[in-house]
Tab-separated table of C-alpha atoms in Angstrom:
chain	number	residue	atom	x	y	z
A	1479	MET	CA	-1.828	15.775	-20.856
A	1480	THR	CA	-3.669	12.967	-22.617
A	1481	HIS	CA	-7.450	12.770	-22.584
A	1482	HIS	CA	-9.015	9.364	-22.206
A	1483	HIS	CA	-12.373	8.643	-23.790
A	1484	PRO	CA	-14.652	5.840	-22.682
A	1485	LEU	CA	-14.630	2.856	-25.012
A	1486	PRO	CA	-17.854	2.505	-26.975
A	1487	GLN	CA	-20.148	-0.234	-25.680
A	1488	PRO	CA	-20.921	-3.037	-28.125
A	1489	PRO	CA	-24.349	-2.432	-29.707
A	1490	GLY	CA	-27.223	-3.860	-27.703
A	1491	GLU	CA	-25.083	-4.490	-24.636
A	1492	SER	CA	-25.885	-2.771	-21.383
A	1493	THR	CA	-23.081	-1.143	-19.437
A	1494	ARG	CA	-21.206	-3.496	-17.152
A	1495	THR	CA	-21.484	-2.739	-13.457
A	1496	VAL	CA	-18.857	-3.194	-10.744
A	1497	LEU	CA	-19.003	-2.761	-6.983
A	1498	VAL	CA	-15.668	-1.825	-5.390
A	1499	VAL	CA	-15.568	-2.529	-1.642
A	1500	GLY	CA	-12.982	-0.234	-0.023
A	1501	GLY	CA	-11.510	3.084	-1.104
A	1502	GLY	CA	-7.816	2.744	-0.304
A	1503	ALA	CA	-5.072	2.701	-2.937
A	1504	SER	CA	-6.184	-0.405	-4.848
A	1505	GLY	CA	-9.932	0.299	-4.655
A	1506	SER	CA	-9.520	3.895	-5.763
A	1507	ALA	CA	-7.114	2.976	-8.565
A	1508	VAL	CA	-9.270	0.229	-10.044
A	1509	THR	CA	-12.298	2.539	-9.901
A	1510	ILE	CA	-10.506	5.293	-11.841
A	1511	LEU	CA	-9.293	2.849	-14.519
A	1512	LEU	CA	-12.666	1.110	-14.988
A	1513	ARG	CA	-14.519	4.434	-15.202
A	1514	ARG	CA	-12.096	5.545	-17.912
A	1515	ALA	CA	-13.342	2.587	-19.982
A	1516	GLY	CA	-16.974	3.560	-19.441
A	1517	ILE	CA	-17.785	0.832	-16.904
A	1518	ALA	CA	-20.310	1.798	-14.207
A	1519	VAL	CA	-18.674	1.659	-10.760
A	1520	ASP	CA	-20.122	2.002	-7.280
A	1521	LEU	CA	-17.471	2.403	-4.593
A	1522	ILE	CA	-18.306	1.873	-0.936
A	1523	GLU	CA	-15.943	2.775	1.897
A	1524	ALA	CA	-16.480	1.897	5.563
A	1525	LYS	CA	-14.772	5.011	6.986
A	1526	PRO	CA	-16.970	8.138	6.858
A	1527	ASP	CA	-13.854	10.338	6.333
A	1528	TRP	CA	-12.557	8.048	3.553
A	1529	ASN	CA	-9.234	7.763	5.469
A	1530	ALA	CA	-8.310	11.265	4.332
A	1531	THR	CA	-6.797	12.238	7.686
A	1532	THR	CA	-4.995	9.071	8.838
A	1533	GLY	CA	-1.349	8.154	8.497
A	1534	SER	CA	1.986	9.931	8.744
A	1535	GLY	CA	3.905	9.355	5.530
A	1536	ILE	CA	4.411	6.877	2.738
A	1537	THR	CA	7.447	5.836	0.703
A	1538	LEU	CA	6.652	5.166	-2.969
A	1539	HIS	CA	9.108	3.495	-5.331
A	1540	GLY	CA	9.117	4.054	-9.071
A	1541	ASN	CA	6.874	1.087	-9.814
A	1542	ALA	CA	4.158	2.688	-7.630
A	1543	LEU	CA	4.730	6.054	-9.312
A	1544	ARG	CA	4.375	4.344	-12.703
A	1545	VAL	CA	0.811	3.299	-11.802
A	1546	LEU	CA	0.006	6.741	-10.378
A	1547	ARG	CA	1.160	8.215	-13.699
A	1548	GLU	CA	-1.192	5.830	-15.498
A	1549	LEU	CA	-4.010	7.065	-13.224
A	1550	GLY	CA	-3.299	10.629	-14.359
A	1551	VAL	CA	-2.250	11.916	-10.918
A	1552	TRP	CA	1.560	11.841	-11.195
A	1553	GLU	CA	1.894	15.617	-11.554
A	1554	GLN	CA	-0.041	16.207	-8.322
A	1555	VAL	CA	1.880	13.470	-6.528
A	1556	ASN	CA	5.199	14.904	-7.710
A	1557	ALA	CA	4.210	18.410	-6.599
A	1558	SER	CA	3.120	17.116	-3.176
A	1559	GLY	CA	6.066	14.866	-2.366
A	1560	PHE	CA	9.848	14.760	-2.072
A	1561	ALA	CA	11.767	12.740	-4.677
A	1562	PHE	CA	15.182	11.193	-4.016
A	1563	GLY	CA	17.455	8.516	-5.418
A	1564	SER	CA	19.547	6.946	-2.665
A	1565	LEU	CA	19.349	5.130	0.642
A	1566	GLY	CA	21.766	5.608	3.536
A	1567	VAL	CA	22.655	3.018	6.153
A	1568	THR	CA	24.001	4.383	9.446
A	1569	THR	CA	25.120	3.299	12.873
A	1570	PRO	CA	22.896	4.283	15.819
A	1571	ASP	CA	25.025	7.411	16.428
A	1572	GLY	CA	24.312	8.635	12.892
A	1573	THR	CA	27.621	7.681	11.248
A	1574	VAL	CA	26.884	6.871	7.599
A	1575	LEU	CA	28.262	3.420	6.733
A	1576	PHE	CA	27.315	3.469	3.059
A	1577	VAL	CA	24.920	5.079	0.605
A	1578	ALA	CA	23.298	2.915	-2.072
A	1579	GLU	CA	21.817	4.294	-5.265
A	1580	ASP	CA	18.142	3.359	-5.387
A	1581	ILE	CA	16.931	1.285	-8.343
A	1582	GLN	CA	14.527	3.135	-10.633
A	1583	THR	CA	11.807	0.483	-10.622
A	1584	GLY	CA	9.464	2.738	-12.599
A	1585	GLY	CA	11.879	3.389	-15.435
A	1586	PRO	CA	14.360	6.187	-16.149
A	1587	ASP	CA	11.841	9.044	-16.364
A	1588	LEU	CA	10.451	8.596	-12.832
A	1589	PRO	CA	12.293	9.102	-9.530
A	1590	ALA	CA	13.582	5.976	-7.798
A	1591	THR	CA	11.759	6.972	-4.618
A	1592	LEU	CA	9.278	9.614	-3.520
A	1593	GLY	CA	8.033	10.285	-0.010
A	1594	MET	CA	4.780	12.084	0.658
A	1595	PRO	CA	2.275	12.609	3.454
A	1596	ARG	CA	-0.105	9.627	3.381
A	1597	PRO	CA	-3.263	11.763	3.816
A	1598	ARG	CA	-2.206	13.835	0.792
A	1599	LEU	CA	-1.903	10.734	-1.423
A	1600	GLN	CA	-5.320	9.557	-0.252
A	1601	GLN	CA	-6.850	12.978	-1.010
A	1602	ILE	CA	-5.388	12.985	-4.537
A	1603	LEU	CA	-6.916	9.540	-5.151
A	1604	ILE	CA	-10.254	10.632	-3.637
A	1605	ASP	CA	-10.376	13.652	-5.963
A	1606	ALA	CA	-9.605	11.442	-8.975
A	1607	VAL	CA	-12.349	8.951	-8.013
A	1608	ARG	CA	-14.830	11.813	-7.628
A	1609	ALA	CA	-13.788	13.230	-11.023
A	1610	SER	CA	-14.203	9.795	-12.641
A	1611	GLY	CA	-17.959	9.849	-12.120
A	1612	ALA	CA	-18.085	6.762	-9.905
A	1613	THR	CA	-20.902	6.635	-7.360
A	1614	VAL	CA	-19.374	6.833	-3.875
A	1615	ARG	CA	-21.020	5.860	-0.595
A	1616	LEU	CA	-19.036	6.546	2.590
A	1617	GLY	CA	-19.631	4.925	5.961
A	1618	THR	CA	-21.023	1.935	4.048
A	1619	THR	CA	-20.175	-1.771	3.980
A	1620	ALA	CA	-21.501	-4.822	2.132
A	1621	GLU	CA	-23.764	-6.855	4.428
A	1622	THR	CA	-24.629	-9.777	2.150
A	1623	LEU	CA	-23.357	-11.067	-1.206
A	1624	GLU	CA	-25.451	-13.556	-3.153
A	1625	GLN	CA	-24.036	-14.921	-6.381
A	1626	ASP	CA	-25.494	-16.743	-9.333
A	1627	ALA	CA	-24.104	-17.443	-12.800
A	1628	ASP	CA	-24.853	-13.938	-14.100
A	1629	GLY	CA	-23.890	-11.643	-11.272
A	1630	VAL	CA	-23.834	-10.719	-7.607
A	1631	SER	CA	-26.725	-9.301	-5.606
A	1632	VAL	CA	-25.455	-7.157	-2.757
A	1633	ARG	CA	-27.249	-5.642	0.220
A	1634	LEU	CA	-25.420	-2.675	1.687
A	1635	SER	CA	-25.353	-1.519	5.301
A	1636	ASP	CA	-27.393	1.573	4.357
A	1637	GLY	CA	-30.272	-0.724	3.389
A	1638	THR	CA	-29.892	-0.372	-0.367
A	1639	GLU	CA	-29.484	-3.309	-2.723
A	1640	GLY	CA	-27.586	-3.583	-5.985
A	1641	ARG	CA	-26.833	-6.076	-8.703
A	1642	TYR	CA	-23.344	-6.224	-10.191
A	1643	ASP	CA	-21.401	-8.102	-12.856
A	1644	LEU	CA	-18.360	-8.115	-10.570
A	1645	VAL	CA	-17.480	-7.262	-6.969
A	1646	ILE	CA	-13.885	-6.167	-6.285
A	1647	ALA	CA	-12.879	-6.674	-2.658
A	1648	ALA	CA	-10.396	-3.904	-1.816
A	1649	ASP	CA	-11.233	-3.850	1.880
A	1650	GLY	CA	-7.764	-4.355	3.257
A	1651	LEU	CA	-5.787	-6.690	5.478
A	1652	HIS	CA	-8.740	-7.762	7.634
A	1653	SER	CA	-11.095	-7.989	4.621
A	1654	ALA	CA	-14.639	-8.978	5.621
A	1655	THR	CA	-15.354	-9.779	1.964
A	1656	ARG	CA	-12.473	-12.278	1.825
A	1657	ALA	CA	-13.956	-14.115	4.803
A	1658	ALA	CA	-17.513	-13.853	3.425
A	1659	ILE	CA	-16.623	-15.659	0.180
A	1660	GLY	CA	-14.873	-18.460	2.048
A	1661	ILE	CA	-11.193	-17.675	1.542
A	1662	ALA	CA	-9.771	-18.849	4.841
A	1663	ASP	CA	-6.337	-17.136	4.754
A	1664	ARG	CA	-5.756	-14.692	7.628
A	1665	PRO	CA	-2.929	-12.242	8.284
A	1666	GLU	CA	-0.278	-13.484	10.712
A	1667	PRO	CA	1.895	-11.236	12.905
A	1668	THR	CA	5.602	-11.424	12.010
A	1669	GLY	CA	6.853	-10.542	15.498
A	1670	MET	CA	7.686	-6.890	14.815
A	1671	ALA	CA	5.887	-3.593	15.234
A	1672	ILE	CA	6.485	-0.033	14.033
A	1673	TRP	CA	6.074	3.403	15.612
A	1674	ARG	CA	5.525	6.233	13.106
A	1675	ILE	CA	5.152	10.016	13.319
A	1676	ALA	CA	5.147	12.982	10.937
A	1677	ALA	CA	7.586	15.786	11.818
A	1678	PRO	CA	9.183	18.921	10.335
A	1679	ARG	CA	12.085	18.228	7.970
A	1680	PRO	CA	15.506	18.958	9.475
A	1681	GLU	CA	17.814	20.988	7.228
A	1682	GLY	CA	19.934	18.578	5.170
A	1683	LEU	CA	17.660	15.537	5.449
A	1684	THR	CA	17.144	14.663	1.777
A	1685	ARG	CA	16.810	10.848	1.628
A	1686	THR	CA	15.903	7.835	3.736
A	1687	ASP	CA	18.564	6.679	6.203
A	1688	LEU	CA	18.182	3.437	8.137
A	1689	ALA	CA	20.015	2.951	11.416
A	1690	HIS	CA	20.415	-0.696	12.402
A	1691	GLY	CA	21.109	-1.597	16.021
A	1692	GLY	CA	20.609	0.370	19.205
A	1693	PRO	CA	17.533	-0.239	21.371
A	1694	ALA	CA	15.278	-0.730	18.315
A	1695	TYR	CA	15.808	-3.019	15.335
A	1696	ILE	CA	15.660	-0.163	12.833
A	1697	ALA	CA	15.240	3.599	13.109
A	1698	GLY	CA	14.507	5.413	9.863
A	1699	TYR	CA	12.891	8.420	8.233
A	1700	CYS	CA	11.769	9.602	4.824
A	1701	PRO	CA	11.352	13.169	3.535
A	1702	THR	CA	7.712	13.750	2.498
A	1703	SER	CA	7.853	17.366	1.246
A	1704	GLU	CA	10.139	20.399	1.411
A	1705	ASP	CA	8.917	20.931	4.990
A	1706	THR	CA	8.000	17.493	6.347
A	1707	ILE	CA	9.258	13.953	7.000
A	1708	TYR	CA	7.910	10.859	8.629
A	1709	ALA	CA	10.061	8.971	11.078
A	1710	TYR	CA	9.725	5.409	12.284
A	1711	VAL	CA	11.186	2.991	14.799
A	1712	VAL	CA	10.806	-0.796	14.516
A	1713	GLU	CA	10.888	-3.099	17.552
A	1714	ALA	CA	9.569	-6.491	18.670
A	1715	ASN	CA	5.789	-6.436	18.879
A	1716	ARG	CA	4.306	-6.174	22.347
A	1717	ASP	CA	0.855	-6.928	23.700
A	1718	ARG	CA	-1.116	-3.894	22.553
A	1719	ALA	CA	-3.177	-3.937	25.746
A	1720	SER	CA	0.017	-3.134	27.670
A	1721	ILE	CA	0.550	0.139	25.744
A	1722	PRO	CA	-2.212	2.694	26.406
A	1723	PRO	CA	-2.553	5.153	23.468
A	1724	GLU	CA	-1.868	8.132	25.750
A	1725	THR	CA	1.676	6.742	26.270
A	1726	TYR	CA	2.474	6.427	22.522
A	1727	ALA	CA	4.655	9.544	22.361
A	1728	ASP	CA	6.583	8.524	25.476
A	1729	GLU	CA	7.127	4.991	24.126
A	1730	MET	CA	8.360	6.177	20.731
A	1731	ARG	CA	10.558	8.868	22.280
A	1732	ALA	CA	12.118	6.353	24.681
A	1733	LEU	CA	13.364	4.345	21.680
A	1734	ALA	CA	14.192	7.248	19.353
A	1735	GLN	CA	16.248	9.273	21.849
A	1736	HIS	CA	19.098	6.748	21.616
A	1737	TYR	CA	19.844	7.654	17.974
A	1738	GLY	CA	22.168	10.368	16.675
A	1739	GLY	CA	22.409	12.295	13.416
A	1740	PHE	CA	19.066	13.955	12.626
A	1741	TRP	CA	17.271	12.087	15.415
A	1742	PRO	CA	17.775	14.599	18.274
A	1743	GLU	CA	15.954	17.191	16.173
A	1744	ILE	CA	13.197	14.716	15.250
A	1745	VAL	CA	12.743	13.605	18.877
A	1746	LYS	CA	11.800	17.165	19.893
A	1747	HIS	CA	8.595	16.739	17.862
A	1748	ILE	CA	7.529	13.377	19.353
A	1749	GLU	CA	5.162	15.016	21.835
A	1750	ASP	CA	1.512	14.410	20.980
A	1751	PRO	CA	0.506	10.733	21.464
A	1752	ALA	CA	-2.445	11.216	19.095
A	1753	LYS	CA	0.040	11.862	16.274
A	1754	VAL	CA	2.003	8.651	16.877
A	1755	ASN	CA	0.873	5.546	15.003
A	1756	TYR	CA	1.602	2.043	16.312
A	1757	THR	CA	1.139	-0.973	14.012
A	1758	TRP	CA	2.119	-4.630	14.123
A	1759	PHE	CA	3.772	-6.109	11.024
A	1760	HIS	CA	1.688	-8.808	9.338
A	1761	ARG	CA	2.246	-11.311	6.568
A	1762	LEU	CA	-0.534	-12.460	4.257
A	1763	LEU	CA	-0.383	-14.158	0.884
A	1764	VAL	CA	-3.427	-15.918	-0.521
A	1765	GLU	CA	-1.702	-18.644	-2.555
A	1766	GLY	CA	-4.893	-20.157	-3.979
A	1767	PRO	CA	-7.309	-18.309	-6.276
A	1768	TRP	CA	-8.020	-14.665	-5.460
A	1769	HIS	CA	-11.642	-15.000	-6.542
A	1770	ARG	CA	-14.770	-17.001	-5.849
A	1771	GLY	CA	-17.214	-16.729	-8.726
A	1772	ARG	CA	-17.637	-13.015	-9.469
A	1773	VAL	CA	-15.967	-11.647	-6.348
A	1774	VAL	CA	-12.220	-10.929	-6.623
A	1775	LEU	CA	-9.576	-9.675	-4.176
A	1776	VAL	CA	-7.109	-6.835	-4.782
A	1777	GLY	CA	-4.448	-5.213	-2.608
A	1778	ASP	CA	-4.046	-5.947	1.097
A	1779	ALA	CA	-7.106	-8.219	1.017
A	1780	ALA	CA	-5.001	-10.663	-1.061
A	1781	HIS	CA	-1.497	-9.972	0.253
A	1782	CYS	CA	0.311	-7.880	2.803
A	1783	CYS	CA	3.864	-7.775	4.052
A	1784	PRO	CA	6.078	-5.875	6.475
A	1785	PRO	CA	6.994	-2.447	5.006
A	1786	THR	CA	10.698	-3.332	4.914
A	1787	PHE	CA	10.783	-2.695	1.143
A	1788	ALA	CA	8.092	0.004	1.107
A	1789	GLN	CA	6.249	-1.988	-1.582
A	1790	GLY	CA	2.798	-2.411	0.012
A	1791	ALA	CA	1.033	0.414	-1.808
A	1792	ALA	CA	2.979	-0.384	-4.997
A	1793	MET	CA	1.766	-4.002	-5.038
A	1794	SER	CA	-1.820	-2.858	-4.375
A	1795	LEU	CA	-1.680	-0.273	-7.165
A	1796	GLU	CA	-0.209	-2.853	-9.563
A	1797	ASP	CA	-3.059	-5.283	-8.746
A	1798	ALA	CA	-5.551	-2.595	-9.719
A	1799	LEU	CA	-3.700	-1.870	-12.960
A	1800	VAL	CA	-3.498	-5.516	-14.048
A	1801	LEU	CA	-7.098	-6.357	-13.120
A	1802	ALA	CA	-8.431	-3.233	-14.854
A	1803	GLU	CA	-6.342	-4.003	-17.943
A	1804	LEU	CA	-7.893	-7.481	-18.231
A	1805	LEU	CA	-11.432	-6.236	-17.528
A	1806	THR	CA	-11.200	-3.464	-20.116
A	1807	THR	CA	-9.508	-5.446	-22.913
A	1808	ARG	CA	-11.383	-8.756	-22.811
A	1809	ASP	CA	-14.882	-9.230	-24.166
A	1810	THR	CA	-15.867	-11.926	-21.693
A	1811	TRP	CA	-15.691	-11.563	-17.929
A	1812	ASP	CA	-15.252	-15.171	-16.922
A	1813	ASP	CA	-13.395	-17.449	-14.577
A	1814	GLN	CA	-10.427	-17.559	-16.950
A	1815	LEU	CA	-9.954	-13.786	-16.753
A	1816	LEU	CA	-9.792	-13.838	-12.951
A	1817	THR	CA	-7.517	-16.906	-13.015
A	1818	ASP	CA	-5.166	-15.080	-15.418
A	1819	TYR	CA	-5.118	-12.051	-13.115
A	1820	HIS	CA	-4.012	-14.263	-10.203
A	1821	ALA	CA	-1.384	-15.997	-12.344
A	1822	ARG	CA	0.093	-12.659	-13.397
A	1823	ARG	CA	0.211	-11.203	-9.908
A	1824	LEU	CA	1.166	-14.139	-7.671
A	1825	PRO	CA	4.875	-14.646	-8.547
A	1826	ARG	CA	5.641	-10.914	-8.317
A	1827	VAL	CA	3.748	-10.405	-5.083
A	1828	ARG	CA	5.230	-13.572	-3.567
A	1829	ARG	CA	8.743	-12.297	-4.286
A	1830	VAL	CA	8.046	-9.063	-2.407
A	1831	VAL	CA	6.242	-10.745	0.511
A	1832	ASP	CA	8.945	-13.408	0.938
A	1833	ALA	CA	11.791	-10.882	0.731
A	1834	SER	CA	10.065	-8.507	3.188
A	1835	VAL	CA	9.549	-11.323	5.674
A	1836	GLN	CA	13.151	-12.537	5.155
A	1837	LEU	CA	14.561	-9.098	6.031
A	1838	GLY	CA	12.492	-9.063	9.200
A	1839	ARG	CA	13.519	-12.617	10.064
A	1840	TRP	CA	17.231	-11.793	9.708
A	1841	THR	CA	16.725	-8.808	11.989
A	1842	LEU	CA	14.758	-10.748	14.613
A	1843	ASP	CA	17.346	-13.547	14.583
A	1844	GLY	CA	20.260	-11.075	14.784
A	1845	VAL	CA	21.917	-12.472	11.654
A	1846	ARG	CA	25.052	-10.335	11.343
A	1847	ASP	CA	26.238	-11.290	7.856
A	1848	ALA	CA	22.817	-11.248	6.143
A	1849	ASP	CA	23.018	-10.005	2.546
A	1850	ILE	CA	20.483	-7.213	3.005
A	1851	PRO	CA	21.852	-5.056	0.111
A	1852	GLY	CA	21.868	-8.054	-2.224
A	1853	LEU	CA	18.328	-9.170	-1.394
A	1854	THR	CA	17.107	-5.580	-1.715
A	1855	ARG	CA	18.804	-5.131	-5.088
A	1856	ARG	CA	17.504	-8.431	-6.491
A	1857	THR	CA	13.962	-7.813	-5.299
A	1858	LEU	CA	13.712	-4.258	-6.570
A	1859	SER	CA	15.497	-5.053	-9.857
A	1860	ALA	CA	12.812	-7.627	-10.640
A	1861	LEU	CA	10.152	-4.932	-10.237
A	1862	LYS	CA	11.526	-2.881	-13.145
A	1863	GLU	CA	9.607	-5.254	-15.422
A	1864	SER	CA	6.055	-4.124	-16.142
A	1865	PRO	CA	3.544	-5.879	-13.871
């Protein structure tokens, strides 16, 4: 276990101050890394529970695990999750068509893939933020941002005001900060939606299998611990107003009951509508600069894609790593630094967003001979490179 010491401040220089807006994966990660370098960080999060109870499961590839290792939480993540190294593709009745070895995008000493309960990952990150010594305010948002050449004056929803050298907008897909600084990009629905639920792990379920065809576009699952999985079904998106939340279990079960293999056992646990999550797929990629002055976007605020490659959290974590690396190794926090951050992230993120949308498009269009394995292999192979 390595111990990290804060870097000494240059003589006569006051500590730099950063406000992080949003405490999801990217906001938490950048906070931990900046605190390690001795930078003062205030983190504000709109949800009073810090999202510690929401979500079913999450699939993390090696390149996400590589960042979590850098954050010092890999051992906890590994102990909490279920690691595996292959992906099965099946027919709707559960017949396995082929099994592909997963690419180890995080290098040879990390698993190719690890599933874990999403609330558990969030709690591990919360604990690491708390341990970092950052100041945390929950149930709090930024009401106004006023910039000048030297910094940003922020008024928070709790009535307090602060002055910061940099504001990092990590407030997600529908980022209010992105809109407030005049970046006009908005997420667009891709035409698909996903039903998700956590369930007990059937004996013998030890990897992700994806069933293509049947009444849904894709039915899949991922082991998240020795005892648990999360299961999901992807279909065309429907008007949300036409699906009352109390019918969520019935809706998901109606789709899932047509699948064989492990599905009959999983379907038994699709009972409580409050435990079923329904989300539309969105695409977002801010092509232009990710900053305005001293406010910069990370994670879903800058880019988001359908979870067809399970790279959403990985891309967000990588953003945090790259931005923190630049902020902690360069003497001057200037426009060039934030421009370099964008230049380093954009091609890699674009590759993942475009490929994720392409997979969805092939599915929506019913393209039979689409080279899904090839696109998957090429996309994930590229991610072996350090971000």
